[in-house]
């Protein structure tokens, strides 16, 4: 009896000492040991602690200790994660590198990993920027821009946006508008240029200082980029100068280069640099507002006003020079070797700014989400004068403008990797990503309630994740993105990722085919364009016939038909392109066919956007086929080709109707900047459907 009692006691002690502690390790504790003082490190720790405090984490083993350290030889923004027993050490080349390492651990834990992977990463590009247009004194005037005014004055929005940037490893925020200075300083010399009261100016100053401070705490540089010959309306009115600043007219015959405007610009630049020590740099966009000025005159304006203000400031800042300048007297700018060499000479001799200077070049003008071949920049073709010989005092960053999709979600990592591989030359220090016609602040697009979306940028979460992470490390595997999908939508995420990756080729193909230039010449998700300076309309059958594709890989319809329906120089024919689009669109729909989203609004939007892109793709593919037969009809007059064309266009119209069915309950009728010169400034696929139906009626009307 005694031995049995002793056995029970021993069993109890065994369970108490060994089994219970072992079971508790399924939910271990975390201890973060940090002696580093950098603000980005503290941000990374806060984010990790927030996750640990809010979610029940499943980790194998005992309690975990996370240590931080610095090893400058790793390099700027680089980090490594090492494991030794239950200790994880995050070492960074600097404070931002440590932050990225801590955020990497957070990402792994949030995605349900039970073991933290050892890793080592360093940035492919030192400059990874977002372009963000401000709604006040904006370059264009539209309800689609001005409706963001309140949201963009809310520092809670900026806190969320900057958190997203840090998580995705963007390290530069560039803020663009015509003339930011009267919202930032009331200069001692020209107080009449600012209409705000002293109390209002205190609020604005607090706002800017908060944004710049929050960005710095997350390892993000901040830049102001303006159209530098513009002044505030108050200044223009007070001094009877620059009348175009009273009417928001940026395309003027000739900008005002009077001495008082030059002096005012000097004062603004100097005082902004002095007042905001956390502001990293400034940038200029020589172009609009400078109609009638030669390239030399524009460059001299830059030196005499903007650069002089930087020279007089109390500290050096970084500098972004948007190029190319115009060789002639147009407002928008054209390219030439002379202008490029002149600009290079100026930048090589600047001594009052931090080096290296960044030159911004628009990749394929306003529609960078197209082909990965550099066909054009703003103004036309580009010579090699900017990089031959390789510059020592400046570097080039590609501007990846997106004026093609604002509502529909997008993610195509292979395009981004391919772009970097082909265009990440030794003289390229990075990329800008962003829009002129869209501000990702207030969500004015989502129609259904009860989503997790607070701000517009959150709808395009995968767009930002893929661009940011791949600019930092192009070798980032697809698993990082599919895991992020899986975290949001368990057991469905990988299907969604693969399907989104397929259909996100649609806007790339459309833009690669369409050969667009400035902003309104294409709006891919609406299948709309502007031709011959007319209003923005549905891409027409006749326009498809005459369009010469931008991508050298594609063959145009006229050439294809004239060449006997054969490929020339191995180019992809319109028929092959149509077949390819149909194949991957149908595959994407099959990928998500089994997903039920009836009880999850966030999932419903993800699934629906994939279906919309797929149907837009099949609309485009069937219209390609219709255009081929229509061109044969035009060439021969044979009505059999007209009947074939009608048949294909009828099929295309069915897919457009499907787009309307899907989007009508999900998306509001939305203001669109592309329609700024139209009577009706609102877009929805249901509104474009009238043009879709009318084109079919027009084509059938040609039957005898």
Tab-separated table of N, CA and C in Angstrom, residues 33-135:
chain	number	residue	atom	x	y	z
A	33	UNK	N	15.654	41.788	-25.924
A	33	UNK	CA	16.765	42.470	-25.260
A	33	UNK	C	17.423	43.407	-26.257
A	34	UNK	N	17.269	44.682	-26.025
A	34	UNK	CA	17.778	45.684	-26.954
A	34	UNK	C	18.516	46.780	-26.204
A	35	UNK	N	19.710	47.113	-26.680
A	35	UNK	CA	20.477	48.229	-26.125
A	35	UNK	C	20.750	49.291	-27.183
A	36	UNK	N	20.129	49.145	-28.342
A	36	UNK	CA	20.338	50.103	-29.422
A	36	UNK	C	19.364	51.261	-29.277
A	37	UNK	N	19.790	52.429	-29.710
A	37	UNK	CA	18.989	53.629	-29.488
A	37	UNK	C	18.306	54.165	-30.738
A	38	UNK	N	18.595	53.632	-31.909
A	38	UNK	CA	18.042	54.179	-33.141
A	38	UNK	C	16.528	54.111	-33.179
A	39	UNK	N	15.880	55.178	-33.675
A	39	UNK	CA	14.417	55.225	-33.744
A	39	UNK	C	13.838	54.100	-34.586
A	40	UNK	N	14.427	53.734	-35.748
A	40	UNK	CA	13.877	52.604	-36.499
A	40	UNK	C	13.894	51.293	-35.708
A	41	UNK	N	14.927	51.097	-34.885
A	41	UNK	CA	14.973	49.890	-34.045
A	41	UNK	C	13.778	49.869	-33.099
A	42	UNK	N	13.518	50.995	-32.483
A	42	UNK	CA	12.393	51.086	-31.548
A	42	UNK	C	11.071	50.840	-32.261
A	43	UNK	N	10.959	51.313	-33.510
A	43	UNK	CA	9.735	51.045	-34.272
A	43	UNK	C	9.585	49.548	-34.518
A	44	UNK	N	10.673	48.894	-34.918
A	44	UNK	CA	10.610	47.452	-35.149
A	44	UNK	C	10.223	46.689	-33.897
A	45	UNK	N	10.752	47.097	-32.745
A	45	UNK	CA	10.417	46.446	-31.475
A	45	UNK	C	8.946	46.664	-31.138
A	46	UNK	N	8.454	47.897	-31.322
A	46	UNK	CA	7.039	48.180	-31.054
A	46	UNK	C	6.130	47.315	-31.914
A	47	UNK	N	6.475	47.175	-33.175
A	47	UNK	CA	5.640	46.376	-34.073
A	47	UNK	C	5.649	44.905	-33.668
A	48	UNK	N	6.811	44.412	-33.284
A	48	UNK	CA	6.907	43.017	-32.862
A	48	UNK	C	6.169	42.794	-31.552
A	49	UNK	N	6.308	43.710	-30.619
A	49	UNK	CA	5.600	43.596	-29.342
A	49	UNK	C	4.090	43.681	-29.527
A	50	UNK	N	3.656	44.525	-30.450
A	50	UNK	CA	2.227	44.644	-30.722
A	50	UNK	C	1.660	43.322	-31.233
A	51	UNK	N	2.409	42.656	-32.096
A	51	UNK	CA	1.959	41.359	-32.605
A	51	UNK	C	1.916	40.331	-31.486
A	52	UNK	N	2.988	40.286	-30.689
A	52	UNK	CA	3.064	39.308	-29.605
A	52	UNK	C	1.936	39.535	-28.606
A	53	UNK	N	1.592	40.790	-28.366
A	53	UNK	CA	0.539	41.089	-27.403
A	53	UNK	C	-0.853	40.840	-27.912
A	54	UNK	N	-1.039	40.903	-29.245
A	54	UNK	CA	-2.388	40.808	-29.806
A	54	UNK	C	-2.753	39.431	-30.335
A	55	UNK	N	-1.773	38.580	-30.592
A	55	UNK	CA	-2.066	37.289	-31.197
A	55	UNK	C	-1.454	36.166	-30.363
A	56	UNK	N	-2.140	35.027	-30.359
A	56	UNK	CA	-1.635	33.836	-29.671
A	56	UNK	C	-0.696	33.131	-30.637
A	57	UNK	N	0.599	33.160	-30.338
A	57	UNK	CA	1.594	32.643	-31.247
A	57	UNK	C	1.962	31.214	-30.895
A	58	UNK	N	2.150	30.415	-31.909
A	58	UNK	CA	2.513	29.019	-31.709
A	58	UNK	C	3.957	28.833	-32.139
A	59	UNK	N	4.817	28.628	-31.153
A	59	UNK	CA	6.230	28.417	-31.421
A	59	UNK	C	6.679	27.128	-30.761
A	60	UNK	N	7.609	26.446	-31.415
A	60	UNK	CA	8.143	25.232	-30.819
A	60	UNK	C	9.218	25.599	-29.801
A	61	UNK	N	9.429	24.727	-28.829
A	61	UNK	CA	10.497	24.937	-27.866
A	61	UNK	C	10.077	25.753	-26.671
A	62	UNK	N	11.093	26.302	-25.987
A	62	UNK	CA	10.872	27.035	-24.746
A	62	UNK	C	10.741	28.517	-25.031
A	63	UNK	N	10.810	29.324	-23.965
A	63	UNK	CA	10.722	30.769	-24.133
A	63	UNK	C	11.844	31.264	-25.041
A	64	UNK	N	11.524	32.300	-25.815
A	64	UNK	CA	12.471	32.812	-26.809
A	64	UNK	C	13.014	34.163	-26.389
A	65	UNK	N	14.288	34.351	-26.654
A	65	UNK	CA	14.957	35.627	-26.412
A	65	UNK	C	15.384	36.199	-27.759
A	66	UNK	N	15.015	37.444	-28.011
A	66	UNK	CA	15.396	38.125	-29.245
A	66	UNK	C	16.364	39.243	-28.889
A	67	UNK	N	17.567	39.167	-29.440
A	67	UNK	CA	18.600	40.163	-29.186
A	67	UNK	C	18.856	40.987	-30.452
A	68	UNK	N	19.327	42.205	-30.260
A	68	UNK	CA	19.655	43.070	-31.389
A	68	UNK	C	21.117	43.485	-31.327
A	69	UNK	N	21.672	43.781	-32.501
A	69	UNK	CA	23.057	44.226	-32.554
A	69	UNK	C	23.353	44.949	-33.850
A	70	UNK	N	24.470	45.667	-33.885
A	70	UNK	CA	24.892	46.413	-35.067
A	70	UNK	C	26.231	45.897	-35.568
A	71	UNK	N	26.328	45.693	-36.881
A	71	UNK	CA	27.586	45.372	-37.541
A	71	UNK	C	27.640	46.188	-38.824
A	72	UNK	N	28.232	47.368	-38.780
A	72	UNK	CA	28.212	48.264	-39.944
A	72	UNK	C	28.729	47.640	-41.234
A	73	UNK	N	29.606	46.634	-41.122
A	73	UNK	CA	30.145	46.016	-42.337
A	73	UNK	C	29.079	45.271	-43.131
A	74	UNK	N	27.944	44.994	-42.525
A	74	UNK	CA	26.848	44.371	-43.278
A	74	UNK	C	26.358	45.289	-44.387
A	75	UNK	N	26.431	46.591	-44.155
A	75	UNK	CA	25.984	47.549	-45.153
A	75	UNK	C	24.692	48.234	-44.756
A	76	UNK	N	24.423	49.349	-45.403
A	76	UNK	CA	23.238	50.164	-45.145
A	76	UNK	C	21.964	49.350	-45.366
A	77	UNK	N	21.094	49.322	-44.360
A	77	UNK	CA	19.778	48.686	-44.390
A	77	UNK	C	19.818	47.164	-44.484
A	78	UNK	N	20.980	46.578	-44.375
A	78	UNK	CA	21.102	45.118	-44.432
A	78	UNK	C	20.868	44.521	-43.050
A	79	UNK	N	20.529	43.243	-43.012
A	79	UNK	CA	20.335	42.563	-41.727
A	79	UNK	C	20.607	41.073	-41.876
A	80	UNK	N	20.842	40.438	-40.729
A	80	UNK	CA	20.897	38.981	-40.692
A	80	UNK	C	20.217	38.508	-39.423
A	81	UNK	N	19.570	37.362	-39.510
A	81	UNK	CA	18.893	36.728	-38.382
A	81	UNK	C	19.588	35.401	-38.117
A	82	UNK	N	20.071	35.223	-36.876
A	82	UNK	CA	20.771	33.998	-36.490
A	82	UNK	C	20.067	33.353	-35.302
A	83	UNK	N	20.167	32.031	-35.225
A	83	UNK	CA	19.554	31.273	-34.129
A	83	UNK	C	20.606	30.456	-33.404
A	84	UNK	N	20.469	30.451	-32.083
A	84	UNK	CA	21.308	29.598	-31.247
A	84	UNK	C	20.454	29.133	-30.076
A	85	UNK	N	20.012	27.900	-30.139
A	85	UNK	CA	19.079	27.419	-29.125
A	85	UNK	C	17.786	28.198	-29.200
A	86	UNK	N	17.388	28.779	-28.091
A	86	UNK	CA	16.151	29.565	-28.059
A	86	UNK	C	16.426	31.061	-28.155
A	87	UNK	N	17.636	31.403	-28.611
A	87	UNK	CA	18.002	32.811	-28.779
A	87	UNK	C	18.056	33.168	-30.261
A	88	UNK	N	17.376	34.247	-30.617
A	88	UNK	CA	17.394	34.775	-31.981
A	88	UNK	C	18.108	36.117	-31.939
A	89	UNK	N	19.136	36.263	-32.754
A	89	UNK	CA	19.890	37.508	-32.798
A	89	UNK	C	19.648	38.207	-34.127
A	90	UNK	N	19.191	39.447	-34.042
A	90	UNK	CA	18.965	40.275	-35.228
A	90	UNK	C	20.076	41.313	-35.283
A	91	UNK	N	20.892	41.246	-36.315
A	91	UNK	CA	21.998	42.173	-36.480
A	91	UNK	C	21.774	42.991	-37.746
A	92	UNK	N	21.953	44.277	-37.642
A	92	UNK	CA	21.768	45.141	-38.796
A	92	UNK	C	23.017	45.913	-39.133
A	93	UNK	N	23.127	46.299	-40.398
A	93	UNK	CA	24.218	47.176	-40.789
A	93	UNK	C	24.034	48.569	-40.222
A	94	UNK	N	22.791	48.913	-39.930
A	94	UNK	CA	22.438	50.162	-39.264
A	94	UNK	C	21.083	49.965	-38.596
A	95	UNK	N	20.535	51.028	-38.022
A	95	UNK	CA	19.276	50.901	-37.287
A	95	UNK	C	18.131	50.458	-38.185
A	96	UNK	N	18.114	50.928	-39.435
A	96	UNK	CA	17.054	50.524	-40.354
A	96	UNK	C	17.166	49.044	-40.688
A	97	UNK	N	18.389	48.549	-40.836
A	97	UNK	CA	18.577	47.123	-41.074
A	97	UNK	C	18.052	46.278	-39.929
A	98	UNK	N	18.324	46.718	-38.687
A	98	UNK	CA	17.782	46.007	-37.522
A	98	UNK	C	16.255	46.005	-37.569
A	99	UNK	N	15.661	47.149	-37.906
A	99	UNK	CA	14.206	47.235	-38.004
A	99	UNK	C	13.673	46.236	-39.021
A	100	UNK	N	14.310	46.157	-40.199
A	100	UNK	CA	13.851	45.209	-41.208
A	100	UNK	C	13.954	43.772	-40.701
A	101	UNK	N	15.009	43.479	-39.949
A	101	UNK	CA	15.146	42.141	-39.386
A	101	UNK	C	14.041	41.820	-38.391
A	102	UNK	N	13.731	42.787	-37.522
A	102	UNK	CA	12.643	42.595	-36.551
A	102	UNK	C	11.297	42.441	-37.255
A	103	UNK	N	11.092	43.231	-38.309
A	103	UNK	CA	9.841	43.124	-39.057
A	103	UNK	C	9.767	41.806	-39.828
A	104	UNK	N	10.921	41.264	-40.204
A	104	UNK	CA	10.944	39.946	-40.842
A	104	UNK	C	10.484	38.867	-39.865
A	105	UNK	N	10.941	38.967	-38.607
A	105	UNK	CA	10.480	38.027	-37.580
A	105	UNK	C	8.978	38.192	-37.364
A	106	UNK	N	8.528	39.422	-37.303
A	106	UNK	CA	7.096	39.670	-37.143
A	106	UNK	C	6.309	39.023	-38.275
A	107	UNK	N	6.807	39.170	-39.501
A	107	UNK	CA	6.123	38.597	-40.656
A	107	UNK	C	6.033	37.077	-40.547
A	108	UNK	N	7.130	36.449	-40.147
A	108	UNK	CA	7.128	34.991	-40.026
A	108	UNK	C	6.148	34.530	-38.953
A	109	UNK	N	6.150	35.210	-37.813
A	109	UNK	CA	5.225	34.840	-36.738
A	109	UNK	C	3.774	35.066	-37.150
A	110	UNK	N	3.524	36.182	-37.806
A	110	UNK	CA	2.158	36.502	-38.216
A	110	UNK	C	1.641	35.513	-39.252
A	111	UNK	N	2.548	34.989	-40.069
A	111	UNK	CA	2.148	34.016	-41.074
A	111	UNK	C	2.054	32.604	-40.526
A	112	UNK	N	2.184	32.467	-39.194
A	112	UNK	CA	1.975	31.165	-38.570
A	112	UNK	C	3.189	30.268	-38.525
A	113	UNK	N	4.383	30.795	-38.749
A	113	UNK	CA	5.589	29.974	-38.691
A	113	UNK	C	5.872	29.568	-37.243
A	114	UNK	N	6.207	28.320	-37.038
A	114	UNK	CA	6.537	27.839	-35.700
A	114	UNK	C	8.049	27.803	-35.465
A	115	UNK	N	8.813	28.084	-36.512
A	115	UNK	CA	10.268	28.190	-36.407
A	115	UNK	C	10.703	29.436	-37.167
A	116	UNK	N	11.505	30.275	-36.539
A	116	UNK	CA	12.031	31.456	-37.205
A	116	UNK	C	13.225	31.043	-38.063
A	117	UNK	N	13.188	31.405	-39.328
A	117	UNK	CA	14.251	31.023	-40.249
A	117	UNK	C	15.431	31.983	-40.138
A	118	UNK	N	16.617	31.412	-40.107
A	118	UNK	CA	17.824	32.240	-40.195
A	118	UNK	C	17.912	32.797	-41.610
A	119	UNK	N	18.360	34.022	-41.731
A	119	UNK	CA	18.417	34.638	-43.061
A	119	UNK	C	19.398	35.793	-43.055
A	120	UNK	N	19.736	36.247	-44.266
A	120	UNK	CA	20.608	37.399	-44.432
A	120	UNK	C	20.176	38.121	-45.698
A	121	UNK	N	19.879	39.422	-45.586
A	121	UNK	CA	19.400	40.176	-46.735
A	121	UNK	C	20.046	41.558	-46.761
A	122	UNK	N	20.200	42.073	-47.979
A	122	UNK	CA	20.697	43.440	-48.158
A	122	UNK	C	19.983	44.045	-49.354
A	123	UNK	N	19.865	45.369	-49.396
A	123	UNK	CA	19.050	46.001	-50.437
A	123	UNK	C	19.702	45.969	-51.814
A	124	UNK	N	18.908	45.610	-52.810
A	124	UNK	CA	19.379	45.674	-54.201
A	124	UNK	C	19.554	47.126	-54.634
A	125	UNK	N	18.624	48.000	-54.216
A	125	UNK	CA	18.680	49.418	-54.566
A	125	UNK	C	18.674	50.260	-53.299
A	126	UNK	N	19.474	51.308	-53.246
A	126	UNK	CA	19.464	52.186	-52.065
A	126	UNK	C	18.292	53.156	-52.038
A	127	UNK	N	17.590	53.312	-53.178
A	127	UNK	CA	16.487	54.276	-53.275
A	127	UNK	C	15.232	53.544	-53.734
A	128	UNK	N	14.244	53.435	-52.824
A	128	UNK	CA	13.012	52.684	-53.112
A	128	UNK	C	11.845	53.579	-52.684
A	129	UNK	N	11.330	54.325	-53.639
A	129	UNK	CA	10.451	55.448	-53.306
A	129	UNK	C	9.021	55.239	-53.768
A	130	UNK	N	8.111	55.846	-53.035
A	130	UNK	CA	6.731	55.986	-53.473
A	130	UNK	C	6.484	57.432	-53.887
A	131	UNK	N	5.809	57.590	-54.995
A	131	UNK	CA	5.355	58.914	-55.448
A	131	UNK	C	3.956	59.129	-54.887
A	132	UNK	N	3.768	60.227	-54.169
A	132	UNK	CA	2.472	60.525	-53.552
A	132	UNK	C	2.113	61.967	-53.871
A	133	UNK	N	1.064	62.165	-54.668
A	133	UNK	CA	0.604	63.513	-54.992
A	133	UNK	C	-0.293	64.048	-53.893
A	134	UNK	N	-0.024	65.264	-53.464
A	134	UNK	CA	-0.834	65.894	-52.426
A	134	UNK	C	-2.080	66.531	-53.043
A	135	UNK	N	-3.208	66.500	-52.336
A	135	UNK	CA	-4.458	67.010	-52.921
A	135	UNK	C	-4.567	68.524	-52.930
